Tab-separated table of N, CA and C in Angstrom:
chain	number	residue	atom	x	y	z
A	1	UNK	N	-9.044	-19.247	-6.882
A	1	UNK	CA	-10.207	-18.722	-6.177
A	1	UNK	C	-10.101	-17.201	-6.111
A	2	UNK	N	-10.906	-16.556	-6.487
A	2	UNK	CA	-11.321	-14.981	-6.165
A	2	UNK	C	-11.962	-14.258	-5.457
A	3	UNK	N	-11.838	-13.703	-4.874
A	3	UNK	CA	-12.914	-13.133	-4.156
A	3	UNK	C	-12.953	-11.553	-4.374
A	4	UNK	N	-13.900	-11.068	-4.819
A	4	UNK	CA	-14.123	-9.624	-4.404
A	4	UNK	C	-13.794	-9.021	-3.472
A	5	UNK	N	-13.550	-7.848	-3.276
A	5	UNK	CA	-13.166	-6.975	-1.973
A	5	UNK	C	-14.638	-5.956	-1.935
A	6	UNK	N	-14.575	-5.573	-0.969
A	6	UNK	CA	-15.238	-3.988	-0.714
A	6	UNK	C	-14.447	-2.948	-1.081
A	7	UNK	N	-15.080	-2.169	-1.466
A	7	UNK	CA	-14.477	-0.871	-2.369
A	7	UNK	C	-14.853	-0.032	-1.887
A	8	UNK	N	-14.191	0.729	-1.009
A	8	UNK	CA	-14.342	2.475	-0.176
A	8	UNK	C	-13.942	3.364	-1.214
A	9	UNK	N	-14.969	4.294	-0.948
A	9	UNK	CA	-15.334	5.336	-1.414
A	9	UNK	C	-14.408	6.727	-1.026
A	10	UNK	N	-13.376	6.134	-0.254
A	10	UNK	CA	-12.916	7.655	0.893
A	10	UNK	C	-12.078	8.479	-0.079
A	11	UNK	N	-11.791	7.957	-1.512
A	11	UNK	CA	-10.990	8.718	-2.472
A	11	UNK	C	-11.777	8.944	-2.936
A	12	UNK	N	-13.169	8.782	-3.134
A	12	UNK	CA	-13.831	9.777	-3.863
A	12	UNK	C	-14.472	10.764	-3.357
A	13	UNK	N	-14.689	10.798	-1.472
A	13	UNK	CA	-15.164	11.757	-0.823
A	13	UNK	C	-13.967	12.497	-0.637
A	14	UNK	N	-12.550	11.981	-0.523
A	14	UNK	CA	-11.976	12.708	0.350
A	14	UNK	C	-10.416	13.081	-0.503
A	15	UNK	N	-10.181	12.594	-1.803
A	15	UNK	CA	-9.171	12.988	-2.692
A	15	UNK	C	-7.841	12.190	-2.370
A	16	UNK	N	-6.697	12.785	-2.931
A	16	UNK	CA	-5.901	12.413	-2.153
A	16	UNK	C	-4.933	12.953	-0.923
A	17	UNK	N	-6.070	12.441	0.111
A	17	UNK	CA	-5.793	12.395	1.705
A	17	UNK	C	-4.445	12.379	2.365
A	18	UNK	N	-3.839	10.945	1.557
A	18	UNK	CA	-2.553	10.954	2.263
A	18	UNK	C	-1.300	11.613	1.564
A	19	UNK	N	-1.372	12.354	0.850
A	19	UNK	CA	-0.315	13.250	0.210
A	19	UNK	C	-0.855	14.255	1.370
A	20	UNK	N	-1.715	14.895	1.354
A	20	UNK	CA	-1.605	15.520	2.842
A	20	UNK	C	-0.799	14.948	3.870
A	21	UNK	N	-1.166	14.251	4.277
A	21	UNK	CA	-0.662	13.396	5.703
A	21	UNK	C	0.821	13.429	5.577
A	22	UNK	N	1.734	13.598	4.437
A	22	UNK	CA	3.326	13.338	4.127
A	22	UNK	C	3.566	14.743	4.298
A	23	UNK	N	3.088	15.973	3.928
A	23	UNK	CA	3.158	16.946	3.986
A	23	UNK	C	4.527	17.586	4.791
A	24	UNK	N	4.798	18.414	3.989
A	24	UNK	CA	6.155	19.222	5.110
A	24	UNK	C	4.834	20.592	6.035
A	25	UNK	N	4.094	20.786	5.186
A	25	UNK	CA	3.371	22.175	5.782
A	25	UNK	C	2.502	21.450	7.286
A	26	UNK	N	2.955	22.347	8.585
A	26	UNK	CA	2.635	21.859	9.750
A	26	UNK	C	1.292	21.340	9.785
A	27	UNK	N	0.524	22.456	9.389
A	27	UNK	CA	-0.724	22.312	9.707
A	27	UNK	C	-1.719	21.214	8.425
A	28	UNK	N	-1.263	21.035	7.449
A	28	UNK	CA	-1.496	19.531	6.713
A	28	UNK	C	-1.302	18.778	7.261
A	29	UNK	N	0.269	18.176	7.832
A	29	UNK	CA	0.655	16.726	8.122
A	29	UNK	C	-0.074	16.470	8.947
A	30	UNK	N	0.382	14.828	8.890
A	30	UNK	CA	-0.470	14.011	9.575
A	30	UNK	C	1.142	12.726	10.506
A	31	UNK	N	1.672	13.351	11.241
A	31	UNK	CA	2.493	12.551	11.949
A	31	UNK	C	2.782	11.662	12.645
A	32	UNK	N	1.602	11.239	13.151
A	32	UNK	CA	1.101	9.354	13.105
A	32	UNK	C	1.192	8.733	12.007
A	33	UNK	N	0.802	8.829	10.881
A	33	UNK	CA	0.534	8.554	9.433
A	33	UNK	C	2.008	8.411	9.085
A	34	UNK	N	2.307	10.059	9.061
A	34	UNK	CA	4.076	9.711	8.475
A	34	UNK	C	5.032	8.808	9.511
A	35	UNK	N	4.962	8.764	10.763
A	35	UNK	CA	5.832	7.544	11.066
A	35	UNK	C	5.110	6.490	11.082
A	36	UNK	N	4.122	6.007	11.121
A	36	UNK	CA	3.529	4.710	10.890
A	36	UNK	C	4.617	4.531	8.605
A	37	UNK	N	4.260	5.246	8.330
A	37	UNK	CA	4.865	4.842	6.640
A	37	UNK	C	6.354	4.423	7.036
A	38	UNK	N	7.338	5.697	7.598
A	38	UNK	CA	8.565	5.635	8.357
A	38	UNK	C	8.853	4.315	8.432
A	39	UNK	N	8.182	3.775	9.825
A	39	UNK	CA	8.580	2.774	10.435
A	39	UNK	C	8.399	1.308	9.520
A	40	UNK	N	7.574	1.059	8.752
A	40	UNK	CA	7.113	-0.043	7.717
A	40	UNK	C	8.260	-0.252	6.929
A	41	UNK	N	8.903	1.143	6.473
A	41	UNK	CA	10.122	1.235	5.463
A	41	UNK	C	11.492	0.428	6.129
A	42	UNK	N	11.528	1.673	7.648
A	42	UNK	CA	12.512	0.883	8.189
A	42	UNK	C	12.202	-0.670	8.540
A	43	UNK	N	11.212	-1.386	8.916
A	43	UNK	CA	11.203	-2.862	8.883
A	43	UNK	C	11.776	-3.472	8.138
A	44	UNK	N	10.958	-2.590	6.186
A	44	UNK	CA	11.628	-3.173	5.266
A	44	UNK	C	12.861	-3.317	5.312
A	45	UNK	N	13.698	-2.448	5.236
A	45	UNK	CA	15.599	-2.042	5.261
A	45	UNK	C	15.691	-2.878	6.324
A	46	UNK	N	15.382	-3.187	7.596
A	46	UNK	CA	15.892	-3.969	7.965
A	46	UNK	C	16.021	-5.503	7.973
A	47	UNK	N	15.227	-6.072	7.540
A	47	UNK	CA	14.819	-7.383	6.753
A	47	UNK	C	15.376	-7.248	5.448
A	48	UNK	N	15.221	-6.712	4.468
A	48	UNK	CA	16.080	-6.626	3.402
A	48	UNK	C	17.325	-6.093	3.003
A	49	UNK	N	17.954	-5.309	3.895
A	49	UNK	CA	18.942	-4.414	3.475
A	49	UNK	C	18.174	-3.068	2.508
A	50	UNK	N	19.701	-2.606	1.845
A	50	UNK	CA	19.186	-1.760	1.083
A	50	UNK	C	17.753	-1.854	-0.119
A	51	UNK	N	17.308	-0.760	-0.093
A	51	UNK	CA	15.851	-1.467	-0.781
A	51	UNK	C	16.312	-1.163	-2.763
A	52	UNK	N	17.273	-0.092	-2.677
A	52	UNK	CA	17.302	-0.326	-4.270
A	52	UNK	C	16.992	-1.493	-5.001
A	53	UNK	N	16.551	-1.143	-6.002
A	53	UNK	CA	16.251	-2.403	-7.158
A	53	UNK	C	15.364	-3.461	-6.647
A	54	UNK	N	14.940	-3.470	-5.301
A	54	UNK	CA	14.248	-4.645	-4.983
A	54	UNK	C	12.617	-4.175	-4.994
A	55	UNK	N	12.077	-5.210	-5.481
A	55	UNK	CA	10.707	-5.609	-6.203
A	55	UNK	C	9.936	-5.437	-5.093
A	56	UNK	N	8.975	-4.280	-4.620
A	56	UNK	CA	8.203	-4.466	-3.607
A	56	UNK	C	6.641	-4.325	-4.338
A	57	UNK	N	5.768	-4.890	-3.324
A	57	UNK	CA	4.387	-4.699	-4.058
A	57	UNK	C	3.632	-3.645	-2.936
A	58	UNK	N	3.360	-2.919	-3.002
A	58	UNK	CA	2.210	-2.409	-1.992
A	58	UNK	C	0.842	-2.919	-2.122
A	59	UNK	N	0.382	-3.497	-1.293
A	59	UNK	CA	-1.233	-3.900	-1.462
A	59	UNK	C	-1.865	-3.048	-0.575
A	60	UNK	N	-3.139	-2.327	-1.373
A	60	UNK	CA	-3.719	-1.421	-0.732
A	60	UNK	C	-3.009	-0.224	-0.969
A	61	UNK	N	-2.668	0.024	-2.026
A	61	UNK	CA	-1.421	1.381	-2.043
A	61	UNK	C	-2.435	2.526	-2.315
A	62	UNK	N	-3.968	2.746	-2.236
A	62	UNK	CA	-4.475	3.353	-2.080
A	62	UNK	C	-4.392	4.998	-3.010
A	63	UNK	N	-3.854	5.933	-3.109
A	63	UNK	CA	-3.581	7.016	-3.384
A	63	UNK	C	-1.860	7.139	-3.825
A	64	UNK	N	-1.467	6.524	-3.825
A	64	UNK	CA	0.098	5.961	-3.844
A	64	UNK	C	1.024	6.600	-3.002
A	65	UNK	N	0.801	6.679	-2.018
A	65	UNK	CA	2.113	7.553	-1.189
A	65	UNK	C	2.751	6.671	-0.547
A	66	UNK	N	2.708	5.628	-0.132
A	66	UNK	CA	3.847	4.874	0.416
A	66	UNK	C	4.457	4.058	-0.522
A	67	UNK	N	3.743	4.099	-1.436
A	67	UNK	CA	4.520	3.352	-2.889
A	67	UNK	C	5.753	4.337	-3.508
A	68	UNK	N	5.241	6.164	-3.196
A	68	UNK	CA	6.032	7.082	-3.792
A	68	UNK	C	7.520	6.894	-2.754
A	69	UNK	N	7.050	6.956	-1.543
A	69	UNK	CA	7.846	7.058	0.020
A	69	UNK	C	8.877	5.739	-0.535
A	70	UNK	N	8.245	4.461	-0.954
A	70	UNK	CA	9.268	3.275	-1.043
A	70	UNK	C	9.936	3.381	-2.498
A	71	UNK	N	9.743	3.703	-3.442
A	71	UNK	CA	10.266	4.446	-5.015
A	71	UNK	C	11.322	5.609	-4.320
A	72	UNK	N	11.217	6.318	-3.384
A	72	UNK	CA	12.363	7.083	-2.836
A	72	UNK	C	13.919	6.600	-2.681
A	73	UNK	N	13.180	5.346	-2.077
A	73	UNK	CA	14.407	4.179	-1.421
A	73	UNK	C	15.497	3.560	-2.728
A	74	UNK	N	14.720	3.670	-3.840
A	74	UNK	CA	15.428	3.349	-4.858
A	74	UNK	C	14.774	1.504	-4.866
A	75	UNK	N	13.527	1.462	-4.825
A	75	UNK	CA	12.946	0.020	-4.896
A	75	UNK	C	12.433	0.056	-6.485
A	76	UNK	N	12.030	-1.080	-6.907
A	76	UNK	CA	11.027	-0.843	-7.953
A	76	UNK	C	9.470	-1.551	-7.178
A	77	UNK	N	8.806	-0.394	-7.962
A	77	UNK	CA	7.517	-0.777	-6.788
A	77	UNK	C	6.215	-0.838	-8.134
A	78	UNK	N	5.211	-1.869	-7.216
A	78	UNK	CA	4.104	-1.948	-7.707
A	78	UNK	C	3.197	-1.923	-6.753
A	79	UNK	N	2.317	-0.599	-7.338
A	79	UNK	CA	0.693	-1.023	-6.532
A	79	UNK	C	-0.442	-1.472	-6.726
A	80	UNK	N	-1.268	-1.767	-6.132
A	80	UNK	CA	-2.616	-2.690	-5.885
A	80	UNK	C	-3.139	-2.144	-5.331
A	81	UNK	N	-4.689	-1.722	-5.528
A	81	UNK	CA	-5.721	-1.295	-4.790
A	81	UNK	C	-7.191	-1.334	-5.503
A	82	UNK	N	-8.324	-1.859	-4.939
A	82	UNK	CA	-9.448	-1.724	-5.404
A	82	UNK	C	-9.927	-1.009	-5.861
A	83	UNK	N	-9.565	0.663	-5.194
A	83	UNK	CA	-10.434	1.797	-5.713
A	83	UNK	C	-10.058	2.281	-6.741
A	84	UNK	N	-10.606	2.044	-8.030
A	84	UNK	CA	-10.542	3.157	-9.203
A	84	UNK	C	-9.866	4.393	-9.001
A	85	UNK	N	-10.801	4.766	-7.997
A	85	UNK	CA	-10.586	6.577	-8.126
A	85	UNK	C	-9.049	6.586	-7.268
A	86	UNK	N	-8.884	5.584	-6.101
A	86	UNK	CA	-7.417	5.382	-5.532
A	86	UNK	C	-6.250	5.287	-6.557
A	87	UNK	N	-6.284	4.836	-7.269
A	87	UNK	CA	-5.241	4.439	-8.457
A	87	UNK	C	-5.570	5.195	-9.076
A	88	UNK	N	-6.151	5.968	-9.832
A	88	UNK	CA	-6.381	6.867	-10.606
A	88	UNK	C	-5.624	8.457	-10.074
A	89	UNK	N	-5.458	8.070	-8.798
A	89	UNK	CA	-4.970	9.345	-7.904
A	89	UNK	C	-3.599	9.093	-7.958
A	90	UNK	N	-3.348	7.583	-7.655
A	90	UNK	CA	-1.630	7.342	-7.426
A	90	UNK	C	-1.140	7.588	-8.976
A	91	UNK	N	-1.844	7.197	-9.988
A	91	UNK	CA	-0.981	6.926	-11.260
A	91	UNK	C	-1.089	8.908	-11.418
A	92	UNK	N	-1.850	10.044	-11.624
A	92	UNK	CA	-1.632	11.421	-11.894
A	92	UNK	C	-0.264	11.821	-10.895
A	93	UNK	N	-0.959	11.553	-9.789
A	93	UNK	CA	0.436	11.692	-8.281
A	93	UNK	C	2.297	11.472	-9.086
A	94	UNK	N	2.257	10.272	-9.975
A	94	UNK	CA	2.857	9.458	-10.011
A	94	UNK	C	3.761	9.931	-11.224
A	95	UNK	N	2.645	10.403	-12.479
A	95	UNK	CA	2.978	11.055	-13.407
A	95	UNK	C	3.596	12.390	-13.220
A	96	UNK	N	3.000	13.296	-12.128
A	96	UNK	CA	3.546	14.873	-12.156
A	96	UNK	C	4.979	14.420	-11.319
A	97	UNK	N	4.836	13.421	-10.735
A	97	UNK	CA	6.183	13.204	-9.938
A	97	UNK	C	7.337	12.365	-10.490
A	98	UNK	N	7.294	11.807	-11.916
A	98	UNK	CA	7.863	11.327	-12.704
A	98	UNK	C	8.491	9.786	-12.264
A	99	UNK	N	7.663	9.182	-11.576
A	99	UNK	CA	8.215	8.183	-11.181
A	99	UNK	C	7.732	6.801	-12.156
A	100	UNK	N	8.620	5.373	-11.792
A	100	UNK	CA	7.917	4.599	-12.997
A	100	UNK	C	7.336	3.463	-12.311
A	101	UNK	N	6.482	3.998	-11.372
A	101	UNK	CA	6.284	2.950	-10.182
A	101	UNK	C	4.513	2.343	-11.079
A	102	UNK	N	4.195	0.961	-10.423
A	102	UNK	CA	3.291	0.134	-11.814
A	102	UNK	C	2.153	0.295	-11.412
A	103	UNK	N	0.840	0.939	-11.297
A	103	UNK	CA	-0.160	0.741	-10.672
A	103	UNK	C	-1.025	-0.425	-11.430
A	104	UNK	N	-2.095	-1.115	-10.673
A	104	UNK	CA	-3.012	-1.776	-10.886
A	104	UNK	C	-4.069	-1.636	-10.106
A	105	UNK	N	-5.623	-1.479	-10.702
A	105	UNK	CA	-6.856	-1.490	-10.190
A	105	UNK	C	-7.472	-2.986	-10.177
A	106	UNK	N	-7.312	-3.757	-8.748
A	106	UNK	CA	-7.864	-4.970	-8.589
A	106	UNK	C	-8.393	-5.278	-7.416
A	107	UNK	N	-10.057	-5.733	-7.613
A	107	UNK	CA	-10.453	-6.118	-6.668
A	107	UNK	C	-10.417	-7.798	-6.017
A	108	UNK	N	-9.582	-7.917	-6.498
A	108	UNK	CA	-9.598	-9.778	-6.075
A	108	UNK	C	-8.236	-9.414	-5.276
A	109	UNK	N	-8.096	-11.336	-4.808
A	109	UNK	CA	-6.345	-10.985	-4.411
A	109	UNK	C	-5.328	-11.604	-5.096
A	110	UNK	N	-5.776	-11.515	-6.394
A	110	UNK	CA	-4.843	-11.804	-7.040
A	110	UNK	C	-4.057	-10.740	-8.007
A	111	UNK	N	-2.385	-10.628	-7.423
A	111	UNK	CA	-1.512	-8.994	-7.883
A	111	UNK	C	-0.562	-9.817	-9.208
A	112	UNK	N	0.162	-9.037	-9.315
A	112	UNK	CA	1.135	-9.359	-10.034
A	112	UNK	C	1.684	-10.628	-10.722
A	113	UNK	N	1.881	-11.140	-9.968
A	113	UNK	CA	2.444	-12.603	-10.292
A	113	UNK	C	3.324	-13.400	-9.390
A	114	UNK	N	3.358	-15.081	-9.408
A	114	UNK	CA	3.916	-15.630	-8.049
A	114	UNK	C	5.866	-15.325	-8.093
A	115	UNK	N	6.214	-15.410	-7.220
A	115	UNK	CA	7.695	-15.708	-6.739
A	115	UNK	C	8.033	-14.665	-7.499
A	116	UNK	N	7.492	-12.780	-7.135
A	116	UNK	CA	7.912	-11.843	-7.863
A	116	UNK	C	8.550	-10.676	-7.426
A	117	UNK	N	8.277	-10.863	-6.024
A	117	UNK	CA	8.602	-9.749	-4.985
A	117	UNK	C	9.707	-10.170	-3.594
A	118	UNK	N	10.448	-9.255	-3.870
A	118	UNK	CA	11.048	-8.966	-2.370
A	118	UNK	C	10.494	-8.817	-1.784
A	119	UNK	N	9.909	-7.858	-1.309
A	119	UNK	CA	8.958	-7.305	-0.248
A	119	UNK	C	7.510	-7.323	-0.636
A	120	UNK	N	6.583	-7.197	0.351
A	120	UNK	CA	4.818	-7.066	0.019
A	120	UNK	C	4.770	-5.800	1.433
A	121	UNK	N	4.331	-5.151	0.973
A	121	UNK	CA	3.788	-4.303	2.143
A	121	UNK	C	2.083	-4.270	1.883
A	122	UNK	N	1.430	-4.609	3.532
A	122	UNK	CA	0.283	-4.360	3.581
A	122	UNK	C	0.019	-3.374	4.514
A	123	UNK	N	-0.090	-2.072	4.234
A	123	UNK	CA	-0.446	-0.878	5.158
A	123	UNK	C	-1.559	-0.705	5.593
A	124	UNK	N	-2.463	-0.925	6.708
A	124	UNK	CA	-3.579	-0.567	7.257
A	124	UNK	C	-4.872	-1.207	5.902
A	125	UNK	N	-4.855	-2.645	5.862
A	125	UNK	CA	-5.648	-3.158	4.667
A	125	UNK	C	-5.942	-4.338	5.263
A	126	UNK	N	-5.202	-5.263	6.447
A	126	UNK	CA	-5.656	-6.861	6.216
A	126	UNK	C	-7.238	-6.707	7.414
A	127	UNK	N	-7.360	-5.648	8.352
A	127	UNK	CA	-8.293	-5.186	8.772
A	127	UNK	C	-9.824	-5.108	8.314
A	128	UNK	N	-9.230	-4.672	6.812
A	128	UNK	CA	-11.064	-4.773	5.699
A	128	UNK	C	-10.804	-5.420	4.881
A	129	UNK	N	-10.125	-6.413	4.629
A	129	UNK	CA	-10.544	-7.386	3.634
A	129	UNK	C	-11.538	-8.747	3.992
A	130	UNK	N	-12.331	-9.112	3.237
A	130	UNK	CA	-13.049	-10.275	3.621
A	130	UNK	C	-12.670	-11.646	3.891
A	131	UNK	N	-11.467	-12.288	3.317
A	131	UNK	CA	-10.309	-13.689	3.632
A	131	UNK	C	-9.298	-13.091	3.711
A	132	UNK	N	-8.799	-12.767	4.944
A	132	UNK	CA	-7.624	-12.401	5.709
A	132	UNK	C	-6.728	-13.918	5.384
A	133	UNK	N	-6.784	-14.423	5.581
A	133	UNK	CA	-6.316	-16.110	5.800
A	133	UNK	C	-5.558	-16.173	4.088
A	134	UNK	N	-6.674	-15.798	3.287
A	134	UNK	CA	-6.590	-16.070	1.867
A	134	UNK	C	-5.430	-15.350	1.153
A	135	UNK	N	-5.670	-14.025	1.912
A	135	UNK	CA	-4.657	-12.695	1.757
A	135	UNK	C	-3.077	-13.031	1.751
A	136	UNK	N	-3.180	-13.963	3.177
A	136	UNK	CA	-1.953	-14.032	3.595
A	136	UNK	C	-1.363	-15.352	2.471
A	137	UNK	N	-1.495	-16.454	2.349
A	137	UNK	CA	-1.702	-17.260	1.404
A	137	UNK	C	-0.978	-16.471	0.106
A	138	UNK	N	-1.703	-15.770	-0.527
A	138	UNK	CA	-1.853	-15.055	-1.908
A	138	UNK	C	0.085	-14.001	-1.530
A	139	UNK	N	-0.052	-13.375	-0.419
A	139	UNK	CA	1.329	-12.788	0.048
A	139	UNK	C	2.407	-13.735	-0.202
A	140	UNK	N	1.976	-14.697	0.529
A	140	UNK	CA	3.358	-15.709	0.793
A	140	UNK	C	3.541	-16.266	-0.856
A	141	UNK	N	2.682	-16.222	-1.625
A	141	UNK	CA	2.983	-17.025	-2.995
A	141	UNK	C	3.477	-16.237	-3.983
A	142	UNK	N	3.498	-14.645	-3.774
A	142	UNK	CA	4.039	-13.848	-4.760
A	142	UNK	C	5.536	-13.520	-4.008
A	143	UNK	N	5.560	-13.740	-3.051
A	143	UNK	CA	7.293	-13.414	-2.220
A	143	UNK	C	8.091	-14.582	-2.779
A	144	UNK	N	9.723	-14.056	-3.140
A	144	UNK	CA	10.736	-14.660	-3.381
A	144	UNK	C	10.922	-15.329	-2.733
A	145	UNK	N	11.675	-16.932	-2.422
A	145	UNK	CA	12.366	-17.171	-1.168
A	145	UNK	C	12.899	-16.193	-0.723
A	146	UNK	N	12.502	-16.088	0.736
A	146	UNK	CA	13.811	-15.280	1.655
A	146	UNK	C	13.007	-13.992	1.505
A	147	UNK	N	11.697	-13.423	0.857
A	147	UNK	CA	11.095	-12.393	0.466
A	147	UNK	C	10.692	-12.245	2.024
A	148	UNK	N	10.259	-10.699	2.155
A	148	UNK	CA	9.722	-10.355	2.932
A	148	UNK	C	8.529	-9.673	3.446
A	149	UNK	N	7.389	-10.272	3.706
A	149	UNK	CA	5.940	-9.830	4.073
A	149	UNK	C	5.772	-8.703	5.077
A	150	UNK	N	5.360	-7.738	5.253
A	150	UNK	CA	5.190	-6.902	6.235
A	150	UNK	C	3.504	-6.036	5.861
A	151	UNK	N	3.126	-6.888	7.182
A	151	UNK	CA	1.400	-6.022	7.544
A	151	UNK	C	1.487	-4.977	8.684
A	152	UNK	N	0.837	-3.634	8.436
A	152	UNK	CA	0.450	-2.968	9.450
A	152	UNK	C	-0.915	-2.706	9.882
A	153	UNK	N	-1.311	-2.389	10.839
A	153	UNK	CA	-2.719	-1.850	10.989
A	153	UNK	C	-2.311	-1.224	12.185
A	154	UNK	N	-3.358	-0.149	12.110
A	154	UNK	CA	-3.514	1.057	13.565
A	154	UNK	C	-4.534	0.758	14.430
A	155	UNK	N	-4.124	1.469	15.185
A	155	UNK	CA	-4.680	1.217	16.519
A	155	UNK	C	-6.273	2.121	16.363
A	156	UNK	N	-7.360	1.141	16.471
A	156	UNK	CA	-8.786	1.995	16.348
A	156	UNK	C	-9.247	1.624	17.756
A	157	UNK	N	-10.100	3.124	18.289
A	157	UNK	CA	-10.431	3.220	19.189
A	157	UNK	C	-12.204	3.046	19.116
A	158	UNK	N	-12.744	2.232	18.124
A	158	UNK	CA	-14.301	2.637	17.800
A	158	UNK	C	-14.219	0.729	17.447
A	159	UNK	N	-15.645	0.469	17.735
A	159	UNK	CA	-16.134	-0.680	17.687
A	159	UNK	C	-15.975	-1.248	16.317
A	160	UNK	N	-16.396	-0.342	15.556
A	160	UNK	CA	-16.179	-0.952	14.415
A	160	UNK	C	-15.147	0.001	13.484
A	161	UNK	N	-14.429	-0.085	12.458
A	161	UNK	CA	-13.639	0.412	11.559
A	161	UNK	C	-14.688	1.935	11.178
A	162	UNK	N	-14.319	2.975	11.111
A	162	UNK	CA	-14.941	4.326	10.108
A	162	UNK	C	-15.290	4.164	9.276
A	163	UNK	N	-14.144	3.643	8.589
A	163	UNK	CA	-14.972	3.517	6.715
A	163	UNK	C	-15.520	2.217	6.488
């Protein structure tokens, strides 16, 4: 079963945003942002141990910076994200930064392949997808035994989501 996603536009209004947000320069960063990434990592490490060599997927990796942040760790990483212009940002990002991390442009929820990943990180994504239920499903079937799932979402103060 497939389902389409909705496809935001905020990389094409707004570039790539969260390479700002990682920023060392004060007045760029975004320090909610960087410990919200922080803290996801440390979950990971702590559920997995060391992250070298282990297979993580980012879903929703958007612009690729927490995919770059978890490629730090010494993981091998793959991302997923609907937006064209999002992946199109992570894979240049990705290239000047010489990393060999895998992007993919997909709007369904179907990533990589089953029983393939250590880890799945879902960063601020199960919020706008349309089968949350389905999502999770599709997570649990690409994780190893013993793999480890980790969703975040932030705290919104507005009735409905911004974007």
């Amino acid at each position: 079963m497939k389902s389409k996603e909705i496809i935001f536009n905020k990389y094409d209004i707004k570039g790539a945003y969260h390479w700002k947000d990682i920023s060392k320069n004060p007045l760029r960063c975004n320090s909610s942002v960087k410990a919200r990434y922080n803290y996801c990592i440390k979950l990971l490490e702590n559920s997995l141990g060391s992250l070298k060599n282990k297979k993580i997927l980012d879903i929703g990796c958007g612009d690729g910076v927490l995919s770059y942040l978890l490629w730090l760790k010494g993981a091998k990483v793959f991302g997923s994200d609907p937006s064209n212009t999002g992946v199109e940002i992570a894979i240049n990002m990705h290239q000047k930064l010489n990393t060999d991390v895998v992007f993919e442009c997909n709007e369904s929820y179907s990533y990589f392949g089953n029983d393939m990943f250590d880890g799945i990180v879902c960063s601020d994504v199960i919020e706008h997808v349309q089968k949350p239920d389905f999502l999770l499903k599709q997570i649990k079937k690409q994780l190893k035994i013993n793999g480890v799932g980790l969703l975040s979402t932030n705290l919104r103060h507005t009735k409905e989501p911004l974007d």
